[in-house]
mmCIF file with all atom_site columns, N, CA and C in Angstrom:
data_model
loop_
_atom_site.group_PDB
_atom_site.id
_atom_site.type_symbol
_atom_site.label_atom_id
_atom_site.label_alt_id
_atom_site.label_comp_id
_atom_site.label_asym_id
_atom_site.label_entity_id
_atom_site.label_seq_id
_atom_site.pdbx_PDB_ins_code
_atom_site.Cartn_x
_atom_site.Cartn_y
_atom_site.Cartn_z
_atom_site.occupancy
_atom_site.B_iso_or_equiv
_atom_site.pdbx_formal_charge
_atom_site.auth_seq_id
_atom_site.auth_comp_id
_atom_site.auth_asym_id
_atom_site.auth_atom_id
_atom_site.pdbx_PDB_model_num
ATOM 1   N N  . MET A 1 1  ? 10.674  13.541  12.458  1.00 45.00 ? 44  MET A N  1
ATOM 2   C CA . MET A 1 1  ? 11.028  12.869  11.083  1.00 45.00 ? 44  MET A CA 1
ATOM 3   C C  . MET A 1 1  ? 10.861  11.149  10.862  1.00 45.00 ? 44  MET A C  1
ATOM 4   N N  . GLY A 1 2  ? 10.705  10.484  12.230  1.00 47.00 ? 45  GLY A N  1
ATOM 5   C CA . GLY A 1 2  ? 10.559  8.907   12.431  1.00 47.00 ? 45  GLY A CA 1
ATOM 6   C C  . GLY A 1 2  ? 9.253   8.909   12.840  1.00 47.00 ? 45  GLY A C  1
ATOM 7   N N  . ARG A 1 3  ? 8.333   9.482   12.366  1.00 57.00 ? 46  ARG A N  1
ATOM 8   C CA . ARG A 1 3  ? 6.664   9.251   12.533  1.00 57.00 ? 46  ARG A CA 1
ATOM 9   C C  . ARG A 1 3  ? 6.227   8.208   11.247  1.00 57.00 ? 46  ARG A C  1
ATOM 10  N N  . LYS A 1 4  ? 5.498   7.647   11.189  1.00 59.00 ? 47  LYS A N  1
ATOM 11  C CA . LYS A 1 4  ? 5.096   6.679   10.610  1.00 59.00 ? 47  LYS A CA 1
ATOM 12  C C  . LYS A 1 4  ? 3.752   7.467   9.362   1.00 59.00 ? 47  LYS A C  1
ATOM 13  N N  . PRO A 1 5  ? 4.018   7.724   8.391   1.00 62.00 ? 48  PRO A N  1
ATOM 14  C CA . PRO A 1 5  ? 3.003   8.028   7.188   1.00 62.00 ? 48  PRO A CA 1
ATOM 15  C C  . PRO A 1 5  ? 1.898   7.348   7.525   1.00 62.00 ? 48  PRO A C  1
ATOM 16  N N  . THR A 1 6  ? 0.565   8.207   7.181   1.00 65.00 ? 49  THR A N  1
ATOM 17  C CA . THR A 1 6  ? -0.693  7.919   7.622   1.00 65.00 ? 49  THR A CA 1
ATOM 18  C C  . THR A 1 6  ? -1.042  7.428   6.517   1.00 65.00 ? 49  THR A C  1
ATOM 19  N N  . TYR A 1 7  ? -2.681  6.885   6.675   1.00 68.00 ? 50  TYR A N  1
ATOM 20  C CA . TYR A 1 7  ? -2.964  6.110   5.526   1.00 68.00 ? 50  TYR A CA 1
ATOM 21  C C  . TYR A 1 7  ? -4.038  7.416   4.860   1.00 68.00 ? 50  TYR A C  1
ATOM 22  N N  . GLN A 1 8  ? -4.006  8.810   5.134   1.00 84.00 ? 51  GLN A N  1
ATOM 23  C CA . GLN A 1 8  ? -4.556  9.625   4.544   1.00 84.00 ? 51  GLN A CA 1
ATOM 24  C C  . GLN A 1 8  ? -4.402  9.697   3.127   1.00 84.00 ? 51  GLN A C  1
ATOM 25  N N  . ASP A 1 9  ? -2.757  9.560   2.360   1.00 89.00 ? 52  ASP A N  1
ATOM 26  C CA . ASP A 1 9  ? -2.550  9.755   1.412   1.00 89.00 ? 52  ASP A CA 1
ATOM 27  C C  . ASP A 1 9  ? -2.331  8.902   0.359   1.00 89.00 ? 52  ASP A C  1
ATOM 28  N N  . TYR A 1 10 ? -2.954  7.507   0.962   1.00 92.00 ? 53  TYR A N  1
ATOM 29  C CA . TYR A 1 10 ? -2.748  6.260   0.236   1.00 92.00 ? 53  TYR A CA 1
ATOM 30  C C  . TYR A 1 10 ? -4.073  5.853   0.386   1.00 92.00 ? 53  TYR A C  1
ATOM 31  N N  . SER A 1 11 ? -4.730  4.583   -0.170  1.00 93.00 ? 54  SER A N  1
ATOM 32  C CA . SER A 1 11 ? -5.550  3.808   -0.322  1.00 93.00 ? 54  SER A CA 1
ATOM 33  C C  . SER A 1 11 ? -5.339  2.432   -0.737  1.00 93.00 ? 54  SER A C  1
ATOM 34  N N  . VAL A 1 12 ? -6.321  1.471   -0.505  1.00 95.00 ? 55  VAL A N  1
ATOM 35  C CA . VAL A 1 12 ? -6.337  0.361   -1.172  1.00 95.00 ? 55  VAL A CA 1
ATOM 36  C C  . VAL A 1 12 ? -7.718  0.238   -1.886  1.00 95.00 ? 55  VAL A C  1
ATOM 37  N N  . VAL A 1 13 ? -7.615  0.097   -3.021  1.00 95.00 ? 56  VAL A N  1
ATOM 38  C CA . VAL A 1 13 ? -8.487  -0.294  -4.190  1.00 95.00 ? 56  VAL A CA 1
ATOM 39  C C  . VAL A 1 13 ? -8.791  -1.773  -4.687  1.00 95.00 ? 56  VAL A C  1
ATOM 40  N N  . VAL A 1 14 ? -9.886  -2.102  -4.495  1.00 97.00 ? 57  VAL A N  1
ATOM 41  C CA . VAL A 1 14 ? -10.134 -3.667  -4.828  1.00 97.00 ? 57  VAL A CA 1
ATOM 42  C C  . VAL A 1 14 ? -10.846 -3.652  -6.313  1.00 97.00 ? 57  VAL A C  1
ATOM 43  N N  . THR A 1 15 ? -9.881  -4.382  -7.240  1.00 94.00 ? 58  THR A N  1
ATOM 44  C CA . THR A 1 15 ? -10.235 -4.672  -8.572  1.00 94.00 ? 58  THR A CA 1
ATOM 45  C C  . THR A 1 15 ? -10.783 -6.066  -8.711  1.00 94.00 ? 58  THR A C  1
ATOM 46  N N  . ARG A 1 16 ? -11.211 -6.010  -9.977  1.00 93.00 ? 59  ARG A N  1
ATOM 47  C CA . ARG A 1 16 ? -11.616 -7.470  -10.865 1.00 93.00 ? 59  ARG A CA 1
ATOM 48  C C  . ARG A 1 16 ? -12.101 -7.009  -12.397 1.00 93.00 ? 59  ARG A C  1
ATOM 49  N N  . ASP A 1 17 ? -11.336 -7.841  -12.445 1.00 85.00 ? 60  ASP A N  1
ATOM 50  C CA . ASP A 1 17 ? -11.515 -7.960  -14.070 1.00 85.00 ? 60  ASP A CA 1
ATOM 51  C C  . ASP A 1 17 ? -12.961 -8.231  -14.745 1.00 85.00 ? 60  ASP A C  1
ATOM 52  N N  . ALA A 1 18 ? -13.072 -7.690  -16.031 1.00 88.00 ? 61  ALA A N  1
ATOM 53  C CA . ALA A 1 18 ? -14.679 -8.021  -16.455 1.00 88.00 ? 61  ALA A CA 1
ATOM 54  C C  . ALA A 1 18 ? -14.426 -9.580  -16.815 1.00 88.00 ? 61  ALA A C  1
ATOM 55  N N  . GLY A 1 19 ? -15.552 -10.199 -16.341 1.00 89.00 ? 62  GLY A N  1
ATOM 56  C CA . GLY A 1 19 ? -15.749 -11.613 -16.625 1.00 89.00 ? 62  GLY A CA 1
ATOM 57  C C  . GLY A 1 19 ? -15.036 -12.609 -15.963 1.00 89.00 ? 62  GLY A C  1
ATOM 58  N N  . SER A 1 20 ? -14.369 -11.955 -15.133 1.00 90.00 ? 63  SER A N  1
ATOM 59  C CA . SER A 1 20 ? -13.287 -12.679 -13.864 1.00 90.00 ? 63  SER A CA 1
ATOM 60  C C  . SER A 1 20 ? -14.092 -13.092 -12.772 1.00 90.00 ? 63  SER A C  1
ATOM 61  N N  . THR A 1 21 ? -13.870 -14.103 -11.991 1.00 92.00 ? 64  THR A N  1
ATOM 62  C CA . THR A 1 21 ? -14.407 -14.773 -10.791 1.00 92.00 ? 64  THR A CA 1
ATOM 63  C C  . THR A 1 21 ? -13.494 -13.499 -9.699  1.00 92.00 ? 64  THR A C  1
ATOM 64  N N  . ARG A 1 22 ? -12.047 -13.894 -10.074 1.00 95.00 ? 65  ARG A N  1
ATOM 65  C CA . ARG A 1 22 ? -10.800 -13.240 -8.978  1.00 95.00 ? 65  ARG A CA 1
ATOM 66  C C  . ARG A 1 22 ? -10.503 -11.915 -9.123  1.00 95.00 ? 65  ARG A C  1
ATOM 67  N N  . PHE A 1 23 ? -10.566 -11.762 -7.680  1.00 96.00 ? 66  PHE A N  1
ATOM 68  C CA . PHE A 1 23 ? -10.251 -10.352 -7.154  1.00 96.00 ? 66  PHE A CA 1
ATOM 69  C C  . PHE A 1 23 ? -8.578  -9.874  -6.932  1.00 96.00 ? 66  PHE A C  1
ATOM 70  N N  . GLY A 1 24 ? -8.625  -8.502  -7.149  1.00 96.00 ? 67  GLY A N  1
ATOM 71  C CA . GLY A 1 24 ? -7.092  -8.102  -7.003  1.00 96.00 ? 67  GLY A CA 1
ATOM 72  C C  . GLY A 1 24 ? -7.041  -6.883  -5.532  1.00 96.00 ? 67  GLY A C  1
ATOM 73  N N  . TRP A 1 25 ? -5.852  -6.231  -5.506  1.00 97.00 ? 68  TRP A N  1
ATOM 74  C CA . TRP A 1 25 ? -6.136  -4.870  -4.752  1.00 97.00 ? 68  TRP A CA 1
ATOM 75  C C  . TRP A 1 25 ? -4.757  -4.384  -5.596  1.00 97.00 ? 68  TRP A C  1
ATOM 76  N N  . GLN A 1 26 ? -4.844  -2.930  -5.224  1.00 96.00 ? 69  GLN A N  1
ATOM 77  C CA . GLN A 1 26 ? -4.144  -2.001  -5.608  1.00 96.00 ? 69  GLN A CA 1
ATOM 78  C C  . GLN A 1 26 ? -3.758  -0.773  -4.677  1.00 96.00 ? 69  GLN A C  1
ATOM 79  N N  . ILE A 1 27 ? -2.460  -0.545  -4.114  1.00 95.00 ? 70  ILE A N  1
ATOM 80  C CA . ILE A 1 27 ? -2.413  0.753   -3.345  1.00 95.00 ? 70  ILE A CA 1
ATOM 81  C C  . ILE A 1 27 ? -2.076  1.898   -4.205  1.00 95.00 ? 70  ILE A C  1
ATOM 82  N N  . LYS A 1 28 ? -2.922  2.880   -4.270  1.00 94.00 ? 71  LYS A N  1
ATOM 83  C CA . LYS A 1 28 ? -2.694  4.020   -4.978  1.00 94.00 ? 71  LYS A CA 1
ATOM 84  C C  . LYS A 1 28 ? -2.259  5.347   -3.767  1.00 94.00 ? 71  LYS A C  1
ATOM 85  N N  . ARG A 1 29 ? -1.824  6.448   -4.295  1.00 91.00 ? 72  ARG A N  1
ATOM 86  C CA . ARG A 1 29 ? -1.672  7.446   -3.467  1.00 91.00 ? 72  ARG A CA 1
ATOM 87  C C  . ARG A 1 29 ? -1.988  8.479   -3.924  1.00 91.00 ? 72  ARG A C  1
ATOM 88  N N  . LYS A 1 30 ? -2.745  9.294   -3.093  1.00 90.00 ? 73  LYS A N  1
ATOM 89  C CA . LYS A 1 30 ? -3.605  10.453  -3.878  1.00 90.00 ? 73  LYS A CA 1
ATOM 90  C C  . LYS A 1 30 ? -2.545  11.546  -4.374  1.00 90.00 ? 73  LYS A C  1
ATOM 91  N N  . SER A 1 31 ? -1.675  12.096  -3.220  1.00 88.00 ? 74  SER A N  1
ATOM 92  C CA . SER A 1 31 ? -0.884  13.310  -3.800  1.00 88.00 ? 74  SER A CA 1
ATOM 93  C C  . SER A 1 31 ? -0.531  13.374  -5.319  1.00 88.00 ? 74  SER A C  1
ATOM 94  N N  . LYS A 1 32 ? 0.268   12.207  -5.384  1.00 87.00 ? 75  LYS A N  1
ATOM 95  C CA . LYS A 1 32 ? 1.147   11.895  -6.750  1.00 87.00 ? 75  LYS A CA 1
ATOM 96  C C  . LYS A 1 32 ? 1.242   10.877  -6.894  1.00 87.00 ? 75  LYS A C  1
ATOM 97  N N  . PRO A 1 33 ? 1.613   10.414  -8.301  1.00 86.00 ? 76  PRO A N  1
ATOM 98  C CA . PRO A 1 33 ? 1.592   8.702   -8.549  1.00 86.00 ? 76  PRO A CA 1
ATOM 99  C C  . PRO A 1 33 ? 2.876   8.165   -7.627  1.00 86.00 ? 76  PRO A C  1
ATOM 100 N N  . MET A 1 34 ? 3.087   6.640   -7.736  1.00 85.00 ? 77  MET A N  1
ATOM 101 C CA . MET A 1 34 ? 3.835   6.172   -6.486  1.00 85.00 ? 77  MET A CA 1
ATOM 102 C C  . MET A 1 34 ? 5.204   5.964   -7.338  1.00 85.00 ? 77  MET A C  1
ATOM 103 N N  . GLY A 1 35 ? 5.313   5.886   -8.973  1.00 85.00 ? 78  GLY A N  1
ATOM 104 C CA . GLY A 1 35 ? 6.442   5.506   -9.605  1.00 85.00 ? 78  GLY A CA 1
ATOM 105 C C  . GLY A 1 35 ? 6.197   4.218   -9.978  1.00 85.00 ? 78  GLY A C  1
ATOM 106 N N  . VAL A 1 36 ? 5.514   3.072   -8.809  1.00 88.00 ? 79  VAL A N  1
ATOM 107 C CA . VAL A 1 36 ? 5.582   1.866   -9.081  1.00 88.00 ? 79  VAL A CA 1
ATOM 108 C C  . VAL A 1 36 ? 4.390   1.361   -8.731  1.00 88.00 ? 79  VAL A C  1
ATOM 109 N N  . LYS A 1 37 ? 4.156   0.313   -9.461  1.00 91.00 ? 80  LYS A N  1
ATOM 110 C CA . LYS A 1 37 ? 2.629   -0.434  -8.659  1.00 91.00 ? 80  LYS A CA 1
ATOM 111 C C  . LYS A 1 37 ? 2.797   -1.219  -8.274  1.00 91.00 ? 80  LYS A C  1
ATOM 112 N N  . LEU A 1 38 ? 2.020   -1.174  -6.860  1.00 92.00 ? 81  LEU A N  1
ATOM 113 C CA . LEU A 1 38 ? 1.869   -2.033  -5.665  1.00 92.00 ? 81  LEU A CA 1
ATOM 114 C C  . LEU A 1 38 ? 0.255   -2.682  -5.978  1.00 92.00 ? 81  LEU A C  1
ATOM 115 N N  . GLU A 1 39 ? 0.368   -4.266  -6.194  1.00 93.00 ? 82  GLU A N  1
ATOM 116 C CA . GLU A 1 39 ? -0.738  -4.576  -6.576  1.00 93.00 ? 82  GLU A CA 1
ATOM 117 C C  . GLU A 1 39 ? -0.776  -6.583  -6.686  1.00 93.00 ? 82  GLU A C  1
ATOM 118 N N  . ASP A 1 40 ? -1.852  -6.818  -6.325  1.00 93.00 ? 83  ASP A N  1
ATOM 119 C CA . ASP A 1 40 ? -1.536  -8.279  -6.586  1.00 93.00 ? 83  ASP A CA 1
ATOM 120 C C  . ASP A 1 40 ? -2.702  -8.915  -7.093  1.00 93.00 ? 83  ASP A C  1
ATOM 121 N N  . HIS A 1 41 ? -3.300  -9.750  -7.563  1.00 92.00 ? 84  HIS A N  1
ATOM 122 C CA . HIS A 1 41 ? -4.334  -10.464 -8.272  1.00 92.00 ? 84  HIS A CA 1
ATOM 123 C C  . HIS A 1 41 ? -4.770  -11.646 -7.876  1.00 92.00 ? 84  HIS A C  1
ATOM 124 N N  . ASN A 1 42 ? -5.724  -12.343 -8.375  1.00 91.00 ? 85  ASN A N  1
ATOM 125 C CA . ASN A 1 42 ? -5.832  -13.802 -8.535  1.00 91.00 ? 85  ASN A CA 1
ATOM 126 C C  . ASN A 1 42 ? -6.609  -14.223 -6.950  1.00 91.00 ? 85  ASN A C  1
ATOM 127 N N  . LEU A 1 43 ? -6.768  -13.398 -6.023  1.00 94.00 ? 86  LEU A N  1
ATOM 128 C CA . LEU A 1 43 ? -7.803  -13.786 -4.764  1.00 94.00 ? 86  LEU A CA 1
ATOM 129 C C  . LEU A 1 43 ? -9.013  -14.234 -4.984  1.00 94.00 ? 86  LEU A C  1
ATOM 130 N N  . ALA A 1 44 ? -9.717  -15.287 -4.271  1.00 94.00 ? 87  ALA A N  1
ATOM 131 C CA . ALA A 1 44 ? -11.040 -15.541 -4.450  1.00 94.00 ? 87  ALA A CA 1
ATOM 132 C C  . ALA A 1 44 ? -12.072 -14.576 -4.057  1.00 94.00 ? 87  ALA A C  1
ATOM 133 N N  . ALA A 1 45 ? -11.976 -13.530 -2.994  1.00 95.00 ? 88  ALA A N  1
ATOM 134 C CA . ALA A 1 45 ? -13.306 -13.135 -2.739  1.00 95.00 ? 88  ALA A CA 1
ATOM 135 C C  . ALA A 1 45 ? -12.494 -11.596 -2.573  1.00 95.00 ? 88  ALA A C  1
ATOM 136 N N  . ARG A 1 46 ? -13.831 -10.584 -2.480  1.00 95.00 ? 89  ARG A N  1
ATOM 137 C CA . ARG A 1 46 ? -13.480 -9.020  -2.454  1.00 95.00 ? 89  ARG A CA 1
ATOM 138 C C  . ARG A 1 46 ? -13.308 -9.130  -0.702  1.00 95.00 ? 89  ARG A C  1
ATOM 139 N N  . HIS A 1 47 ? -13.337 -9.586  -0.114  1.00 96.00 ? 90  HIS A N  1
ATOM 140 C CA . HIS A 1 47 ? -12.586 -9.177  1.269   1.00 96.00 ? 90  HIS A CA 1
ATOM 141 C C  . HIS A 1 47 ? -11.601 -9.709  1.613   1.00 96.00 ? 90  HIS A C  1
ATOM 142 N N  . ALA A 1 48 ? -11.232 -10.953 1.066   1.00 96.00 ? 91  ALA A N  1
ATOM 143 C CA . ALA A 1 48 ? -9.439  -11.177 1.249   1.00 96.00 ? 91  ALA A CA 1
ATOM 144 C C  . ALA A 1 48 ? -9.096  -10.026 0.588   1.00 96.00 ? 91  ALA A C  1
ATOM 145 N N  . ALA A 1 49 ? -9.577  -9.501  -0.871  1.00 97.00 ? 92  ALA A N  1
ATOM 146 C CA . ALA A 1 49 ? -8.114  -8.843  -1.457  1.00 97.00 ? 92  ALA A CA 1
ATOM 147 C C  . ALA A 1 49 ? -8.249  -7.260  -0.939  1.00 97.00 ? 92  ALA A C  1
ATOM 148 N N  . LYS A 1 50 ? -9.110  -7.018  0.164   1.00 96.00 ? 93  LYS A N  1
ATOM 149 C CA . LYS A 1 50 ? -9.077  -5.788  0.528   1.00 96.00 ? 93  LYS A CA 1
ATOM 150 C C  . LYS A 1 50 ? -8.540  -6.344  2.126   1.00 96.00 ? 93  LYS A C  1
ATOM 151 N N  . ALA A 1 51 ? -8.460  -7.373  2.615   1.00 97.00 ? 94  ALA A N  1
ATOM 152 C CA . ALA A 1 51 ? -7.361  -7.510  3.630   1.00 97.00 ? 94  ALA A CA 1
ATOM 153 C C  . ALA A 1 51 ? -6.024  -7.689  3.384   1.00 97.00 ? 94  ALA A C  1
ATOM 154 N N  . ALA A 1 52 ? -5.868  -8.394  2.355   1.00 97.00 ? 95  ALA A N  1
ATOM 155 C CA . ALA A 1 52 ? -4.590  -8.400  2.015   1.00 97.00 ? 95  ALA A CA 1
ATOM 156 C C  . ALA A 1 52 ? -4.043  -6.862  1.199   1.00 97.00 ? 95  ALA A C  1
ATOM 157 N N  . GLY A 1 53 ? -4.479  -6.276  0.630   1.00 96.00 ? 96  GLY A N  1
ATOM 158 C CA . GLY A 1 53 ? -4.176  -4.965  0.445   1.00 96.00 ? 96  GLY A CA 1
ATOM 159 C C  . GLY A 1 53 ? -3.831  -3.933  1.444   1.00 96.00 ? 96  GLY A C  1
ATOM 160 N N  . LYS A 1 54 ? -4.779  -4.073  2.622   1.00 95.00 ? 97  LYS A N  1
ATOM 161 C CA . LYS A 1 54 ? -4.551  -3.620  3.931   1.00 95.00 ? 97  LYS A CA 1
ATOM 162 C C  . LYS A 1 54 ? -3.125  -3.832  4.386   1.00 95.00 ? 97  LYS A C  1
ATOM 163 N N  . ARG A 1 55 ? -2.811  -5.333  4.079   1.00 96.00 ? 98  ARG A N  1
ATOM 164 C CA . ARG A 1 55 ? -1.577  -5.588  5.312   1.00 96.00 ? 98  ARG A CA 1
ATOM 165 C C  . ARG A 1 55 ? -0.162  -5.129  4.335   1.00 96.00 ? 98  ARG A C  1
ATOM 166 N N  . ALA A 1 56 ? -0.465  -5.058  3.033   1.00 96.00 ? 99  ALA A N  1
ATOM 167 C CA . ALA A 1 56 ? 0.346   -4.815  1.987   1.00 96.00 ? 99  ALA A CA 1
ATOM 168 C C  . ALA A 1 56 ? 1.054   -3.331  2.612   1.00 96.00 ? 99  ALA A C  1
ATOM 169 N N  . LEU A 1 57 ? -0.235  -2.400  2.615   1.00 95.00 ? 100 LEU A N  1
ATOM 170 C CA . LEU A 1 57 ? -0.052  -0.748  2.585   1.00 95.00 ? 100 LEU A CA 1
ATOM 171 C C  . LEU A 1 57 ? 0.632   -0.662  4.167   1.00 95.00 ? 100 LEU A C  1
ATOM 172 N N  . GLU A 1 58 ? 0.076   -1.522  4.880   1.00 93.00 ? 101 GLU A N  1
ATOM 173 C CA . GLU A 1 58 ? 0.569   -1.645  6.668   1.00 93.00 ? 101 GLU A CA 1
ATOM 174 C C  . GLU A 1 58 ? 2.313   -1.647  6.154   1.00 93.00 ? 101 GLU A C  1
ATOM 175 N N  . GLU A 1 59 ? 2.469   -2.820  5.419   1.00 94.00 ? 102 GLU A N  1
ATOM 176 C CA . GLU A 1 59 ? 3.822   -3.048  5.081   1.00 94.00 ? 102 GLU A CA 1
ATOM 177 C C  . GLU A 1 59 ? 4.898   -1.803  4.564   1.00 94.00 ? 102 GLU A C  1
ATOM 178 N N  . LEU A 1 60 ? 4.096   -1.155  3.477   1.00 92.00 ? 103 LEU A N  1
ATOM 179 C CA . LEU A 1 60 ? 4.708   -0.480  2.851   1.00 92.00 ? 103 LEU A CA 1
ATOM 180 C C  . LEU A 1 60 ? 4.911   0.799   3.827   1.00 92.00 ? 103 LEU A C  1
ATOM 181 N N  . LEU A 1 61 ? 3.974   1.321   4.827   1.00 91.00 ? 104 LEU A N  1
ATOM 182 C CA . LEU A 1 61 ? 4.025   2.534   5.408   1.00 91.00 ? 104 LEU A CA 1
ATOM 183 C C  . LEU A 1 61 ? 5.135   2.354   6.800   1.00 91.00 ? 104 LEU A C  1
ATOM 184 N N  . ASP A 1 62 ? 5.500   1.215   6.981   1.00 90.00 ? 105 ASP A N  1
ATOM 185 C CA . ASP A 1 62 ? 6.133   0.525   7.862   1.00 90.00 ? 105 ASP A CA 1
ATOM 186 C C  . ASP A 1 62 ? 7.549   0.819   7.156   1.00 90.00 ? 105 ASP A C  1
ATOM 187 N N  . GLY A 1 63 ? 7.833   0.286   6.309   1.00 89.00 ? 106 GLY A N  1
ATOM 188 C CA . GLY A 1 63 ? 9.134   0.684   5.303   1.00 89.00 ? 106 GLY A CA 1
ATOM 189 C C  . GLY A 1 63 ? 9.570   1.813   5.272   1.00 89.00 ? 106 GLY A C  1
ATOM 190 N N  . ILE A 1 64 ? 8.338   2.918   5.089   1.00 86.00 ? 107 ILE A N  1
ATOM 191 C CA . ILE A 1 64 ? 8.894   4.608   4.775   1.00 86.00 ? 107 ILE A CA 1
ATOM 192 C C  . ILE A 1 64 ? 9.047   5.145   6.180   1.00 86.00 ? 107 ILE A C  1
ATOM 193 N N  . CYS A 1 65 ? 8.919   4.220   7.008   1.00 85.00 ? 108 CYS A N  1
ATOM 194 C CA . CYS A 1 65 ? 9.135   5.050   8.376   1.00 85.00 ? 108 CYS A CA 1
ATOM 195 C C  . CYS A 1 65 ? 10.594  4.717   8.463   1.00 85.00 ? 108 CYS A C  1
ATOM 196 N N  . THR A 1 66 ? 10.591  3.420   8.630   1.00 86.00 ? 109 THR A N  1
ATOM 197 C CA . THR A 1 66 ? 12.244  2.591   8.970   1.00 86.00 ? 109 THR A CA 1
ATOM 198 C C  . THR A 1 66 ? 13.195  3.650   7.777   1.00 86.00 ? 109 THR A C  1
ATOM 199 N N  . GLU A 1 67 ? 12.783  3.723   6.694   1.00 82.00 ? 110 GLU A N  1
ATOM 200 C CA . GLU A 1 67 ? 14.005  4.073   5.364   1.00 82.00 ? 110 GLU A CA 1
ATOM 201 C C  . GLU A 1 67 ? 14.079  6.028   6.274   1.00 82.00 ? 110 GLU A C  1
ATOM 202 N N  . LYS A 1 68 ? 13.050  6.539   6.155   1.00 80.00 ? 111 LYS A N  1
ATOM 203 C CA . LYS A 1 68 ? 12.946  7.932   7.109   1.00 80.00 ? 111 LYS A CA 1
ATOM 204 C C  . LYS A 1 68 ? 14.268  7.992   8.553   1.00 80.00 ? 111 LYS A C  1
ATOM 205 N N  . LEU A 1 69 ? 13.817  6.829   9.315   1.00 78.00 ? 112 LEU A N  1
ATOM 206 C CA . LEU A 1 69 ? 14.807  6.872   10.645  1.00 78.00 ? 112 LEU A CA 1
ATOM 207 C C  . LEU A 1 69 ? 16.364  6.662   10.089  1.00 78.00 ? 112 LEU A C  1
ATOM 208 N N  . LEU A 1 70 ? 16.537  5.647   9.349   1.00 79.00 ? 113 LEU A N  1
ATOM 209 C CA . LEU A 1 70 ? 17.878  5.325   8.885   1.00 79.00 ? 113 LEU A CA 1
ATOM 210 C C  . LEU A 1 70 ? 18.413  6.679   7.842   1.00 79.00 ? 113 LEU A C  1
ATOM 211 N N  . ALA A 1 71 ? 17.866  7.314   7.485   1.00 79.00 ? 114 ALA A N  1
ATOM 212 C CA . ALA A 1 71 ? 18.364  8.595   6.513   1.00 79.00 ? 114 ALA A CA 1
ATOM 213 C C  . ALA A 1 71 ? 18.626  9.398   7.459   1.00 79.00 ? 114 ALA A C  1
ATOM 214 N N  . ALA A 1 72 ? 17.677  9.469   8.630   1.00 80.00 ? 115 ALA A N  1
ATOM 215 C CA . ALA A 1 72 ? 17.651  10.486  9.753   1.00 80.00 ? 115 ALA A CA 1
ATOM 216 C C  . ALA A 1 72 ? 19.366  10.165  10.177  1.00 80.00 ? 115 ALA A C  1
ATOM 217 N N  . SER A 1 73 ? 19.345  8.639   10.667  1.00 81.00 ? 116 SER A N  1
ATOM 218 C CA . SER A 1 73 ? 20.475  8.627   11.507  1.00 81.00 ? 116 SER A CA 1
ATOM 219 C C  . SER A 1 73 ? 21.994  8.761   10.779  1.00 81.00 ? 116 SER A C  1
ATOM 220 N N  . ARG A 1 74 ? 21.558  8.603   9.315   1.00 79.00 ? 117 ARG A N  1
ATOM 221 C CA . ARG A 1 74 ? 23.119  8.689   8.569   1.00 79.00 ? 117 ARG A CA 1
ATOM 222 C C  . ARG A 1 74 ? 23.398  10.208  8.589   1.00 79.00 ? 117 ARG A C  1
ATOM 223 N N  . LYS A 1 75 ? 22.487  10.981  8.746   1.00 78.00 ? 118 LYS A N  1
ATOM 224 C CA . LYS A 1 75 ? 22.570  12.510  8.777   1.00 78.00 ? 118 LYS A CA 1
ATOM 225 C C  . LYS A 1 75 ? 23.153  13.152  10.168  1.00 78.00 ? 118 LYS A C  1
ATOM 226 N N  . ARG A 1 76 ? 23.842  12.207  11.415  1.00 68.00 ? 119 ARG A N  1
ATOM 227 C CA . ARG A 1 76 ? 23.813  13.093  12.568  1.00 68.00 ? 119 ARG A CA 1
ATOM 228 C C  . ARG A 1 76 ? 25.498  12.633  12.587  1.00 68.00 ? 119 ARG A C  1
#
């Protein structure tokens, strides 16, 4: 129950609007839409966007794990 979700169901997608020199990232879930958009834009380089997206995904997965642990402890 307290296991951390894996990256298998989530991915970081690097984006760039047409005509823009700025990059962004989005977190996507493969199994079903997340219901909220997790994204950031206005980063100067593709690798910076990828790194920022990976950090955000790690925080998301940590938060999911924490919420599952809290829910499990409330059931006891």
